[in-house]
Amino acid sequence: MSLLQVKNLRVEFPTRRGTLVALDDVSFEIAPGEVLGVVGESGAGKSMTGAAIIGLLEPPGRIASGQVLLEGRRIDNLPYEKMRRIRGREIGAIFQDPLTTLNPLYTIGRQLVETITTHLPVGPGEAREKAIGWLELVGIPAARERIDSYPHEFSGGMRQRVVIALALCAEPKLIVADEPTTALDVSIQAQVIAMLKTLAREKGTAMMLVTHDMGVIAETADRVAVMYAGRISEIGPVRELVRHARHPYSQGLMGSIPPLDRRVERLTQIDGAMPRLSAIPRGCAFNPRCPKVFDRCLVERPELLDAGTTRASCWLYAEGGAA
Amino acid sequence: MKAFFDSDIWWSFRSSPVTVISAIVAAVCVFGAMLASVIAPHNPFDLASLQLMDAFKPPSWEAEGDPVYVLGTDDQGRDMLSAIMYGARVSLMVGFCAVVFSTVVGVTVGLVAGYMGGKVDSLLMRIADIQLTFPSILVALLVDGVVRAAVPREVHDQIALFVVIFAIGVSNWPQFARTVRGSTLVERNKEYVQAARVIGLSPLRIMRSHVLPNVMSPVLVIATLNLSFAILSEATLSFLGVGVPPTQPSLGTLIRIGNDFLFSGEWWIAIFPGIALIVMVLSVNLLGDWLRDALNPKLR
Amino acid sequence: MRAAAGSGATPMLEAQDIARHFDVSKPVLQRLIAREGRRTLRAVDGLSFDIPKGTTLSLVGESGCGKSTVARLVVGLYGTTRGTVLFDGQDLSQARADSTQRSRMQMIFQDPYASLNPRWRVVDIVAEPIRAFGLLKDRKAILARVGELLTQVGLSPLDGQKYPHEFSGGQRQRISIARALSSNPEFLVCDEPTSALDVSVQAQILNLMKELQQRLGLTYLFISHNLAVVRQVSDRIGVMYLGKLVELAPAESLFERPRHPYTRALMEAIPDLEMTGRQRIPVGGEVPSPISPPPGCTFHPRCPLANARCRVEVPVMKPALDAMVACHAVEEGRG
């Protein structure tokens, strides 16, 4: 059975100019121990998907319909207190900016020990030992000496490691990581990705990795969901998606990544920009920018359709195709 | 105009009843004061029309009240309502001019200090700090005292209004300077300012056309809140007898006069100008509070 | 194409041993109480390079390496602490004092949300350099020129009447480029022009910049942290670490044969999209503070090739085939 199931999730933002639909009909599953990458450009709704799952949507955003199930139990309609307990114990969260997660007034040791004793049946002494173990595991040198330091005494890369330790120390089954390496320099980024990957594999933790960096996804994820204008445009195994994307948007996205190993005269580009939430076009949201657009795309919105090895929401893969 | 009615500001204004009410109250106060000479039932400064017989009339709903004097009369037979309207005009005028004075000085100092930085910044801000260590009433009293000592009495009465405006204005500019300096420090490092510097525009031109328009929203808020503060300061000074000349009584002067009769039964002479002052200050303050929230993108 | 491109031996820009130090000391009073000395941040510490006309030099490095400071030094936003910058053979401060010379250099910035004055209409933003340099006087002529510039960067002349907040990040960056082009510059400093953009929009902007370079014969100084982006646009590349150049090489040569251990580490660190399954070995440690850099070669605490000499002696740039490298290991053939 899947660890996490998201079914037809719809998130709305009521504004005075009408209701904006930020996420529409988003469905996917994550199996135990699996890493699902979620990519898309800014405003595609990838971070919002993560926030909706962990129950931290920014008001006035709200889940309008759909379900989020963790091991078969609904968690999208839980009261705040219950959700908070799940967030620490069963779902760990890692955000882009480590400073927002760490309390600057407490030592990192205190924050780790508190998290461990709240969620696991251990005493303070044992919790401290566990905390040191986690800090060593995420690669903090001299963990035993540094456990009583405050967050500001660490560098950016080290802080993000502490955040990861904090997310992992209650041994959750799922981690929602939102752009965990974006604020870091490339060399530090590589260290953190390598560490996350190893930890997820060793502990059998499932992960939802939200990022705009296709390279990070390619290295870390098992499957990828590509998002566009609040919907999933394509989902499938990472190898297939990177090499043989089916959806025209995914194809454009992959093509526009500048390659490191050669110089190309002209990069593939997708003209135009992603529509604002207040002006999503009729039919397929991608149709104004799509090189393969045809009549049906202008009027009818495609569901996720079988496109061989991946599933793509594109009418090219409907019965009979573009005919 | 259409854009204004479509804007977020108008929306947040309309959706806050308290703000709408205080805007209406403030508008009534301002119009009543501005048009005092036209709409006031009597002219309290027309000595010919004053009748000492009509002195100390209570408000019209009291037993001895006279329907001609709705809010009663004072010791010289002046109609209270008219006196309040004329008094509010003086209070508002002094408050407004004082705020304009501190805004102009404060914004200029803040802009120059923030943009130039270094020693200029240190010097200007230390002056502002020193200014802030003196309570504003003390500064006002000091300025007034110095002017009184320096010029003959007749001249003083003529320039008294300007002295009050200067005294209140000069004690309030550091607040503007500090805020503008803070915003300027942020804007100065933004890339659009750097782009202007790459072109080689003069610092003066960059400050005026790029930085100034982008640091004005907080100034608007402070100016509004400061208006009520300036009106109160003027009332305090006039109450203490060092404010506007008695020939042009403000609300503060009226309250001082009324204070003499407060315990001899003629309560209305002090209470009505007091209420007028409170209503005016409160409505302006509420407007300022709303403006602060409406212009703060974080709270939107 | 302009006559400037490829003509003569005078480079568009020449930097000779430029440095910029910032005083980051605490205020005097605090310093006296804490008995601390002055502290200097050596953001740029002795850089030499030149950019021939019509070519692109890129500077790459991680945050805090001083690449953006270099960008600001060469357009005169900061003054140099040491060294000279020559703009088309003329000392930069002289060139900056002359409005004709000044109009030949322009800059494009990183943050499309901060680089346009939010209170101005696009038409006034783009026309600002035209007005400042007095290139056109007539209102109609200015409007026509702005329309032409907006068309050139892929926007509509009608967009001129709008305000910046009505545009997406990519469109704003196009407006920035139109503003930069409006004074007919020959030299453009581009400080991370695409790093705040989404990848598909980044491709649009990179294509546009290459196209403009070919059409107008522009010379670029391109600042970026992204090696893959740099490879697409550069003729030559300089790799920076803690305020110094560690390697300067023709673009293809740098990617084919990275010599400096730091250059290799940077390339190693980039996630592999092709998924050839190669195991990456990330470089350990973090960039040290530029306020108290390590002695000797500043990279030695993280360098797999470091030895006793690296810990004491500062390496200088030395030719290595078609490149310049500052590394004892490379010089000694240990690399």
PDB file of N, CA and C in Angstrom, chain A residues 41-42 155 157-158 185-188 190-191 193-194 214-216 218-219 238-239 242-243 253 256-273 276 289, chain C residues 62-63 165-168 198-204 206-207 210-211 214 227-229 231-234 252 255 266-267 269-275 280 282-286 302:
ATOM      1  N   GLU A  41       8.094  25.439 -12.501  1.00  0.00           N
ATOM      2  CA  GLU A  41       8.626  26.790 -12.386  1.00  0.00           C
ATOM      3  C   GLU A  41       7.904  27.525 -11.273  1.00  0.00           C
ATOM      4  N   SER A  42       8.412  28.705 -10.919  1.00  0.00           N
ATOM      5  CA  SER A  42       7.794  29.400  -9.800  1.00  0.00           C
ATOM      6  C   SER A  42       6.339  29.711 -10.117  1.00  0.00           C
ATOM      7  N   SER A 155      27.333  27.795  10.031  1.00  0.00           N
ATOM      8  CA  SER A 155      27.247  28.382   8.696  1.00  0.00           C
ATOM      9  C   SER A 155      25.969  27.879   8.011  1.00  0.00           C
ATOM     10  N   GLY A 157      25.337  26.065   5.363  1.00  0.00           N
ATOM     11  CA  GLY A 157      25.308  24.656   5.009  1.00  0.00           C
ATOM     12  C   GLY A 157      25.133  23.780   6.245  1.00  0.00           C
ATOM     13  N   MET A 158      25.840  24.137   7.320  1.00  0.00           N
ATOM     14  CA  MET A 158      25.752  23.375   8.555  1.00  0.00           C
ATOM     15  C   MET A 158      24.365  23.484   9.166  1.00  0.00           C
ATOM     16  N   ASP A 185      25.384  26.938  -1.652  1.00  0.00           N
ATOM     17  CA  ASP A 185      26.316  26.967  -2.777  1.00  0.00           C
ATOM     18  C   ASP A 185      26.448  25.576  -3.390  1.00  0.00           C
ATOM     19  N   VAL A 186      26.838  25.539  -4.666  1.00  0.00           N
ATOM     20  CA  VAL A 186      26.874  24.246  -5.369  1.00  0.00           C
ATOM     21  C   VAL A 186      27.675  23.188  -4.636  1.00  0.00           C
ATOM     22  N   SER A 187      28.835  23.552  -4.107  1.00  0.00           N
ATOM     23  CA  SER A 187      29.655  22.514  -3.490  1.00  0.00           C
ATOM     24  C   SER A 187      28.988  21.982  -2.223  1.00  0.00           C
ATOM     25  N   ILE A 188      28.311  22.858  -1.474  1.00  0.00           N
ATOM     26  CA  ILE A 188      27.602  22.435  -0.263  1.00  0.00           C
ATOM     27  C   ILE A 188      26.345  21.668  -0.653  1.00  0.00           C
ATOM     28  N   ALA A 190      25.907  19.773  -3.161  1.00  0.00           N
ATOM     29  CA  ALA A 190      26.262  18.398  -3.510  1.00  0.00           C
ATOM     30  C   ALA A 190      26.401  17.558  -2.245  1.00  0.00           C
ATOM     31  N   GLN A 191      27.029  18.133  -1.207  1.00  0.00           N
ATOM     32  CA  GLN A 191      27.196  17.384   0.039  1.00  0.00           C
ATOM     33  C   GLN A 191      25.842  17.041   0.653  1.00  0.00           C
ATOM     34  N   ILE A 193      22.833  16.896  -0.773  1.00  0.00           N
ATOM     35  CA  ILE A 193      22.056  15.939  -1.569  1.00  0.00           C
ATOM     36  C   ILE A 193      22.549  14.522  -1.334  1.00  0.00           C
ATOM     37  N   ALA A 194      23.867  14.385  -1.360  1.00  0.00           N
ATOM     38  CA  ALA A 194      24.446  13.053  -1.162  1.00  0.00           C
ATOM     39  C   ALA A 194      24.009  12.498   0.195  1.00  0.00           C
ATOM     40  N   MET A 214      16.285  20.574 -11.875  1.00  0.00           N
ATOM     41  CA  MET A 214      16.126  19.252 -12.476  1.00  0.00           C
ATOM     42  C   MET A 214      17.326  18.362 -12.169  1.00  0.00           C
ATOM     43  N   GLY A 215      18.493  18.966 -12.035  1.00  0.00           N
ATOM     44  CA  GLY A 215      19.690  18.180 -11.742  1.00  0.00           C
ATOM     45  C   GLY A 215      19.567  17.470 -10.406  1.00  0.00           C
ATOM     46  N   VAL A 216      19.077  18.173  -9.402  1.00  0.00           N
ATOM     47  CA  VAL A 216      18.900  17.590  -8.074  1.00  0.00           C
ATOM     48  C   VAL A 216      17.921  16.432  -8.139  1.00  0.00           C
ATOM     49  N   ALA A 218      17.131  14.625 -10.790  1.00  0.00           N
ATOM     50  CA  ALA A 218      17.683  13.518 -11.576  1.00  0.00           C
ATOM     51  C   ALA A 218      18.589  12.655 -10.713  1.00  0.00           C
ATOM     52  N   GLU A 219      19.305  13.286  -9.782  1.00  0.00           N
ATOM     53  CA  GLU A 219      20.236  12.549  -8.952  1.00  0.00           C
ATOM     54  C   GLU A 219      19.566  11.815  -7.810  1.00  0.00           C
ATOM     55  N   VAL A 238      11.926   8.731 -13.131  1.00  0.00           N
ATOM     56  CA  VAL A 238      12.815   9.849 -13.390  1.00  0.00           C
ATOM     57  C   VAL A 238      13.604   9.662 -14.684  1.00  0.00           C
ATOM     58  N   ARG A 239      14.076   8.458 -14.943  1.00  0.00           N
ATOM     59  CA  ARG A 239      14.882   8.186 -16.146  1.00  0.00           C
ATOM     60  C   ARG A 239      14.109   8.497 -17.410  1.00  0.00           C
ATOM     61  N   VAL A 242      13.378  12.364 -17.788  1.00  0.00           N
ATOM     62  CA  VAL A 242      14.516  13.185 -18.173  1.00  0.00           C
ATOM     63  C   VAL A 242      14.900  12.910 -19.624  1.00  0.00           C
ATOM     64  N   ARG A 243      14.864  11.649 -20.006  1.00  0.00           N
ATOM     65  CA  ARG A 243      15.347  11.308 -21.351  1.00  0.00           C
ATOM     66  C   ARG A 243      14.275  11.359 -22.422  1.00  0.00           C
ATOM     67  N   LEU A 253      10.904  22.028 -21.013  1.00  0.00           N
ATOM     68  CA  LEU A 253      11.611  22.253 -19.758  1.00  0.00           C
ATOM     69  C   LEU A 253      12.976  21.571 -19.776  1.00  0.00           C
ATOM     70  N   SER A 256      15.407  23.287 -22.164  1.00  0.00           N
ATOM     71  CA  SER A 256      15.903  24.623 -21.849  1.00  0.00           C
ATOM     72  C   SER A 256      16.978  24.602 -20.769  1.00  0.00           C
ATOM     73  N   ILE A 257      17.240  23.423 -20.187  1.00  0.00           N
ATOM     74  CA  ILE A 257      18.319  23.356 -19.202  1.00  0.00           C
ATOM     75  C   ILE A 257      19.650  23.407 -19.938  1.00  0.00           C
ATOM     76  N   PRO A 258      20.503  24.392 -19.652  1.00  0.00           N
ATOM     77  CA  PRO A 258      21.766  24.456 -20.383  1.00  0.00           C
ATOM     78  C   PRO A 258      22.644  23.238 -20.048  1.00  0.00           C
ATOM     79  N   PRO A 259      23.141  22.548 -21.053  1.00  0.00           N
ATOM     80  CA  PRO A 259      23.961  21.367 -20.769  1.00  0.00           C
ATOM     81  C   PRO A 259      25.359  21.785 -20.309  1.00  0.00           C
ATOM     82  N   LEU A 260      25.949  20.973 -19.432  1.00  0.00           N
ATOM     83  CA  LEU A 260      27.281  21.283 -18.932  1.00  0.00           C
ATOM     84  C   LEU A 260      28.361  20.740 -19.865  1.00  0.00           C
ATOM     85  N   ASP A 261      28.007  19.699 -20.619  1.00  0.00           N
ATOM     86  CA  ASP A 261      29.056  18.991 -21.346  1.00  0.00           C
ATOM     87  C   ASP A 261      29.264  19.472 -22.770  1.00  0.00           C
ATOM     88  N   ARG A 262      28.484  20.455 -23.219  1.00  0.00           N
ATOM     89  CA  ARG A 262      28.707  20.967 -24.573  1.00  0.00           C
ATOM     90  C   ARG A 262      28.103  22.357 -24.697  1.00  0.00           C
ATOM     91  N   ARG A 263      28.525  23.064 -25.733  1.00  0.00           N
ATOM     92  CA  ARG A 263      27.968  24.390 -25.977  1.00  0.00           C
ATOM     93  C   ARG A 263      26.972  24.272 -27.108  1.00  0.00           C
ATOM     94  N   VAL A 264      25.777  24.783 -26.896  1.00  0.00           N
ATOM     95  CA  VAL A 264      24.802  24.770 -27.980  1.00  0.00           C
ATOM     96  C   VAL A 264      24.602  26.205 -28.430  1.00  0.00           C
ATOM     97  N   GLU A 265      24.389  26.386 -29.732  1.00  0.00           N
ATOM     98  CA  GLU A 265      24.267  27.745 -30.249  1.00  0.00           C
ATOM     99  C   GLU A 265      23.017  28.421 -29.728  1.00  0.00           C
ATOM    100  N   ARG A 266      21.939  27.655 -29.706  1.00  0.00           N
ATOM    101  CA  ARG A 266      20.679  28.232 -29.249  1.00  0.00           C
ATOM    102  C   ARG A 266      19.968  27.219 -28.375  1.00  0.00           C
ATOM    103  N   LEU A 267      19.646  27.620 -27.144  1.00  0.00           N
ATOM    104  CA  LEU A 267      18.954  26.715 -26.235  1.00  0.00           C
ATOM    105  C   LEU A 267      17.489  26.604 -26.655  1.00  0.00           C
ATOM    106  N   THR A 268      16.901  25.441 -26.398  1.00  0.00           N
ATOM    107  CA  THR A 268      15.468  25.313 -26.609  1.00  0.00           C
ATOM    108  C   THR A 268      14.772  26.253 -25.644  1.00  0.00           C
ATOM    109  N   GLN A 269      13.832  27.013 -26.103  1.00  0.00           N
ATOM    110  CA  GLN A 269      13.122  27.876 -25.164  1.00  0.00           C
ATOM    111  C   GLN A 269      11.629  27.718 -25.324  1.00  0.00           C
ATOM    112  N   ILE A 270      10.919  27.872 -24.206  1.00  0.00           N
ATOM    113  CA  ILE A 270       9.460  27.889 -24.291  1.00  0.00           C
ATOM    114  C   ILE A 270       9.079  29.348 -24.280  1.00  0.00           C
ATOM    115  N   ASP A 271       8.454  29.822 -25.333  1.00  0.00           N
ATOM    116  CA  ASP A 271       8.106  31.239 -25.389  1.00  0.00           C
ATOM    117  C   ASP A 271       7.030  31.562 -24.366  1.00  0.00           C
ATOM    118  N   GLY A 272       6.961  32.826 -24.013  1.00  0.00           N
ATOM    119  CA  GLY A 272       5.928  33.267 -23.085  1.00  0.00           C
ATOM    120  C   GLY A 272       6.266  32.915 -21.654  1.00  0.00           C
ATOM    121  N   ALA A 273       5.302  33.035 -20.777  1.00  0.00           N
ATOM    122  CA  ALA A 273       5.508  32.746 -19.368  1.00  0.00           C
ATOM    123  C   ALA A 273       4.302  31.990 -18.840  1.00  0.00           C
ATOM    124  N   ARG A 276      -0.749  33.695 -14.940  1.00  0.00           N
ATOM    125  CA  ARG A 276      -1.071  33.968 -13.539  1.00  0.00           C
ATOM    126  C   ARG A 276      -2.297  33.162 -13.153  1.00  0.00           C
ATOM    127  N   ARG A 289       1.395  28.326 -25.134  1.00  0.00           N
ATOM    128  CA  ARG A 289       2.842  28.221 -25.309  1.00  0.00           C
ATOM    129  C   ARG A 289       3.233  26.932 -26.022  1.00  0.00           C
TER     130      ARG A 289
ATOM    131  N   GLU C  62      31.493  30.649  -6.132  1.00  0.00           N
ATOM    132  CA  GLU C  62      30.388  30.528  -5.184  1.00  0.00           C
ATOM    133  C   GLU C  62      30.132  31.865  -4.509  1.00  0.00           C
ATOM    134  N   SER C  63      29.052  31.935  -3.740  1.00  0.00           N
ATOM    135  CA  SER C  63      28.718  33.215  -3.118  1.00  0.00           C
ATOM    136  C   SER C  63      29.851  33.648  -2.194  1.00  0.00           C
ATOM    137  N   HIS C 165       5.234  46.117 -12.152  1.00  0.00           N
ATOM    138  CA  HIS C 165       4.587  44.998 -11.460  1.00  0.00           C
ATOM    139  C   HIS C 165       3.624  44.222 -12.344  1.00  0.00           C
ATOM    140  N   GLU C 166       3.335  44.757 -13.538  1.00  0.00           N
ATOM    141  CA  GLU C 166       2.430  44.048 -14.426  1.00  0.00           C
ATOM    142  C   GLU C 166       3.153  42.991 -15.270  1.00  0.00           C
ATOM    143  N   PHE C 167       4.470  42.844 -15.049  1.00  0.00           N
ATOM    144  CA  PHE C 167       5.242  41.918 -15.874  1.00  0.00           C
ATOM    145  C   PHE C 167       5.794  40.755 -15.052  1.00  0.00           C
ATOM    146  N   SER C 168       6.059  39.624 -15.726  1.00  0.00           N
ATOM    147  CA  SER C 168       6.692  38.488 -15.064  1.00  0.00           C
ATOM    148  C   SER C 168       8.192  38.751 -14.968  1.00  0.00           C
ATOM    149  N   ASP C 198      13.262  31.329 -13.877  1.00  0.00           N
ATOM    150  CA  ASP C 198      12.992  29.922 -14.109  1.00  0.00           C
ATOM    151  C   ASP C 198      13.762  29.445 -15.328  1.00  0.00           C
ATOM    152  N   VAL C 199      13.970  28.135 -15.367  1.00  0.00           N
ATOM    153  CA  VAL C 199      14.897  27.610 -16.361  1.00  0.00           C
ATOM    154  C   VAL C 199      14.431  27.864 -17.802  1.00  0.00           C
ATOM    155  N   SER C 200      13.128  27.774 -18.065  1.00  0.00           N
ATOM    156  CA  SER C 200      12.691  27.984 -19.449  1.00  0.00           C
ATOM    157  C   SER C 200      12.816  29.460 -19.833  1.00  0.00           C
ATOM    158  N   VAL C 201      12.634  30.335 -18.846  1.00  0.00           N
ATOM    159  CA  VAL C 201      12.788  31.770 -19.097  1.00  0.00           C
ATOM    160  C   VAL C 201      14.272  32.121 -19.203  1.00  0.00           C
ATOM    161  N   GLN C 202      15.088  31.432 -18.406  1.00  0.00           N
ATOM    162  CA  GLN C 202      16.526  31.624 -18.485  1.00  0.00           C
ATOM    163  C   GLN C 202      17.014  31.361 -19.901  1.00  0.00           C
ATOM    164  N   ALA C 203      16.476  30.300 -20.515  1.00  0.00           N
ATOM    165  CA  ALA C 203      16.865  29.982 -21.891  1.00  0.00           C
ATOM    166  C   ALA C 203      16.495  31.129 -22.826  1.00  0.00           C
ATOM    167  N   GLN C 204      15.294  31.719 -22.618  1.00  0.00           N
ATOM    168  CA  GLN C 204      14.887  32.858 -23.459  1.00  0.00           C
ATOM    169  C   GLN C 204      15.891  33.999 -23.347  1.00  0.00           C
ATOM    170  N   LEU C 206      19.040  33.998 -22.203  1.00  0.00           N
ATOM    171  CA  LEU C 206      20.373  33.671 -22.713  1.00  0.00           C
ATOM    172  C   LEU C 206      20.399  33.748 -24.237  1.00  0.00           C
ATOM    173  N   ASN C 207      19.347  33.216 -24.872  1.00  0.00           N
ATOM    174  CA  ASN C 207      19.277  33.295 -26.332  1.00  0.00           C
ATOM    175  C   ASN C 207      19.250  34.739 -26.800  1.00  0.00           C
ATOM    176  N   LYS C 210      22.671  36.380 -26.480  1.00  0.00           N
ATOM    177  CA  LYS C 210      23.614  35.940 -27.521  1.00  0.00           C
ATOM    178  C   LYS C 210      23.292  36.597 -28.861  1.00  0.00           C
ATOM    179  N   GLU C 211      21.996  36.652 -29.154  1.00  0.00           N
ATOM    180  CA  GLU C 211      21.529  37.253 -30.389  1.00  0.00           C
ATOM    181  C   GLU C 211      21.947  38.734 -30.455  1.00  0.00           C
ATOM    182  N   GLN C 214      25.655  39.189 -31.137  1.00  0.00           N
ATOM    183  CA  GLN C 214      26.013  39.018 -32.548  1.00  0.00           C
ATOM    184  C   GLN C 214      25.574  40.208 -33.385  1.00  0.00           C
ATOM    185  N   LEU C 227      27.886  27.022 -13.828  1.00  0.00           N
ATOM    186  CA  LEU C 227      28.872  26.659 -14.852  1.00  0.00           C
ATOM    187  C   LEU C 227      28.228  26.301 -16.188  1.00  0.00           C
ATOM    188  N   ALA C 228      27.057  25.645 -16.120  1.00  0.00           N
ATOM    189  CA  ALA C 228      26.416  25.235 -17.369  1.00  0.00           C
ATOM    190  C   ALA C 228      25.968  26.450 -18.171  1.00  0.00           C
ATOM    191  N   VAL C 229      25.459  27.465 -17.480  1.00  0.00           N
ATOM    192  CA  VAL C 229      25.060  28.701 -18.150  1.00  0.00           C
ATOM    193  C   VAL C 229      26.275  29.381 -18.765  1.00  0.00           C
ATOM    194  N   ARG C 231      29.017  28.144 -19.726  1.00  0.00           N
ATOM    195  CA  ARG C 231      29.550  27.443 -20.894  1.00  0.00           C
ATOM    196  C   ARG C 231      28.836  27.876 -22.169  1.00  0.00           C
ATOM    197  N   GLN C 232      27.543  28.207 -22.057  1.00  0.00           N
ATOM    198  CA  GLN C 232      26.756  28.550 -23.241  1.00  0.00           C
ATOM    199  C   GLN C 232      27.099  29.926 -23.806  1.00  0.00           C
ATOM    200  N   VAL C 233      27.623  30.822 -22.964  1.00  0.00           N
ATOM    201  CA  VAL C 233      27.766  32.198 -23.420  1.00  0.00           C
ATOM    202  C   VAL C 233      29.206  32.695 -23.544  1.00  0.00           C
ATOM    203  N   SER C 234      30.177  31.965 -22.957  1.00  0.00           N
ATOM    204  CA  SER C 234      31.496  32.581 -22.788  1.00  0.00           C
ATOM    205  C   SER C 234      32.481  32.264 -23.900  1.00  0.00           C
ATOM    206  N   GLU C 252      36.184  26.447 -23.851  1.00  0.00           N
ATOM    207  CA  GLU C 252      36.217  25.018 -24.170  1.00  0.00           C
ATOM    208  C   GLU C 252      37.337  24.312 -23.419  1.00  0.00           C
ATOM    209  N   PHE C 255      36.477  23.522 -19.788  1.00  0.00           N
ATOM    210  CA  PHE C 255      35.587  22.394 -19.553  1.00  0.00           C
ATOM    211  C   PHE C 255      36.228  21.073 -19.965  1.00  0.00           C
ATOM    212  N   LEU C 266      34.239  22.201  -8.490  1.00  0.00           N
ATOM    213  CA  LEU C 266      32.991  22.854  -8.891  1.00  0.00           C
ATOM    214  C   LEU C 266      32.248  22.015  -9.920  1.00  0.00           C
ATOM    215  N   MET C 267      32.986  21.518 -10.890  1.00  0.00           N
ATOM    216  CA  MET C 267      32.339  20.728 -11.947  1.00  0.00           C
ATOM    217  C   MET C 267      31.797  19.430 -11.385  1.00  0.00           C
ATOM    218  N   ALA C 269      30.664  19.023  -8.528  1.00  0.00           N
ATOM    219  CA  ALA C 269      29.533  19.269  -7.629  1.00  0.00           C
ATOM    220  C   ALA C 269      28.203  19.407  -8.356  1.00  0.00           C
ATOM    221  N   ILE C 270      28.241  19.592  -9.678  1.00  0.00           N
ATOM    222  CA  ILE C 270      26.988  19.853 -10.381  1.00  0.00           C
ATOM    223  C   ILE C 270      26.219  18.554 -10.584  1.00  0.00           C
ATOM    224  N   PRO C 271      24.959  18.516 -10.176  1.00  0.00           N
ATOM    225  CA  PRO C 271      24.173  17.295 -10.321  1.00  0.00           C
ATOM    226  C   PRO C 271      24.118  16.871 -11.788  1.00  0.00           C
ATOM    227  N   ASP C 272      24.119  15.591 -11.973  1.00  0.00           N
ATOM    228  CA  ASP C 272      24.245  15.053 -13.317  1.00  0.00           C
ATOM    229  C   ASP C 272      22.881  14.761 -13.913  1.00  0.00           C
ATOM    230  N   LEU C 273      22.508  15.532 -14.913  1.00  0.00           N
ATOM    231  CA  LEU C 273      21.201  15.354 -15.527  1.00  0.00           C
ATOM    232  C   LEU C 273      21.173  14.123 -16.434  1.00  0.00           C
ATOM    233  N   GLU C 274      22.330  13.813 -16.995  1.00  0.00           N
ATOM    234  CA  GLU C 274      22.373  12.703 -17.954  1.00  0.00           C
ATOM    235  C   GLU C 274      22.301  11.356 -17.247  1.00  0.00           C
ATOM    236  N   MET C 275      22.542  11.364 -15.959  1.00  0.00           N
ATOM    237  CA  MET C 275      22.451  10.159 -15.129  1.00  0.00           C
ATOM    238  C   MET C 275      23.251   8.999 -15.711  1.00  0.00           C
ATOM    239  N   ARG C 280      29.599  10.771  -7.780  1.00  0.00           N
ATOM    240  CA  ARG C 280      30.255  12.046  -7.556  1.00  0.00           C
ATOM    241  C   ARG C 280      30.920  12.056  -6.192  1.00  0.00           C
ATOM    242  N   PRO C 282      31.740  14.762  -3.704  1.00  0.00           N
ATOM    243  CA  PRO C 282      31.680  16.196  -3.430  1.00  0.00           C
ATOM    244  C   PRO C 282      32.888  16.660  -2.636  1.00  0.00           C
ATOM    245  N   VAL C 283      33.326  17.898  -2.917  1.00  0.00           N
ATOM    246  CA  VAL C 283      34.438  18.463  -2.174  1.00  0.00           C
ATOM    247  C   VAL C 283      33.961  18.752  -0.759  1.00  0.00           C
ATOM    248  N   GLY C 284      34.818  18.469   0.224  1.00  0.00           N
ATOM    249  CA  GLY C 284      34.411  18.664   1.613  1.00  0.00           C
ATOM    250  C   GLY C 284      34.553  20.107   2.047  1.00  0.00           C
ATOM    251  N   GLY C 285      34.063  20.402   3.237  1.00  0.00           N
ATOM    252  CA  GLY C 285      34.261  21.717   3.842  1.00  0.00           C
ATOM    253  C   GLY C 285      33.449  22.813   3.192  1.00  0.00           C
ATOM    254  N   GLU C 286      33.669  24.025   3.676  1.00  0.00           N
ATOM    255  CA  GLU C 286      32.927  25.168   3.168  1.00  0.00           C
ATOM    256  C   GLU C 286      33.888  26.307   2.865  1.00  0.00           C
ATOM    257  N   ARG C 302      40.562  22.713   1.795  1.00  0.00           N
ATOM    258  CA  ARG C 302      39.588  21.843   1.138  1.00  0.00           C
ATOM    259  C   ARG C 302      40.226  21.060  -0.011  1.00  0.00           C
TER     260      ARG C 302
END
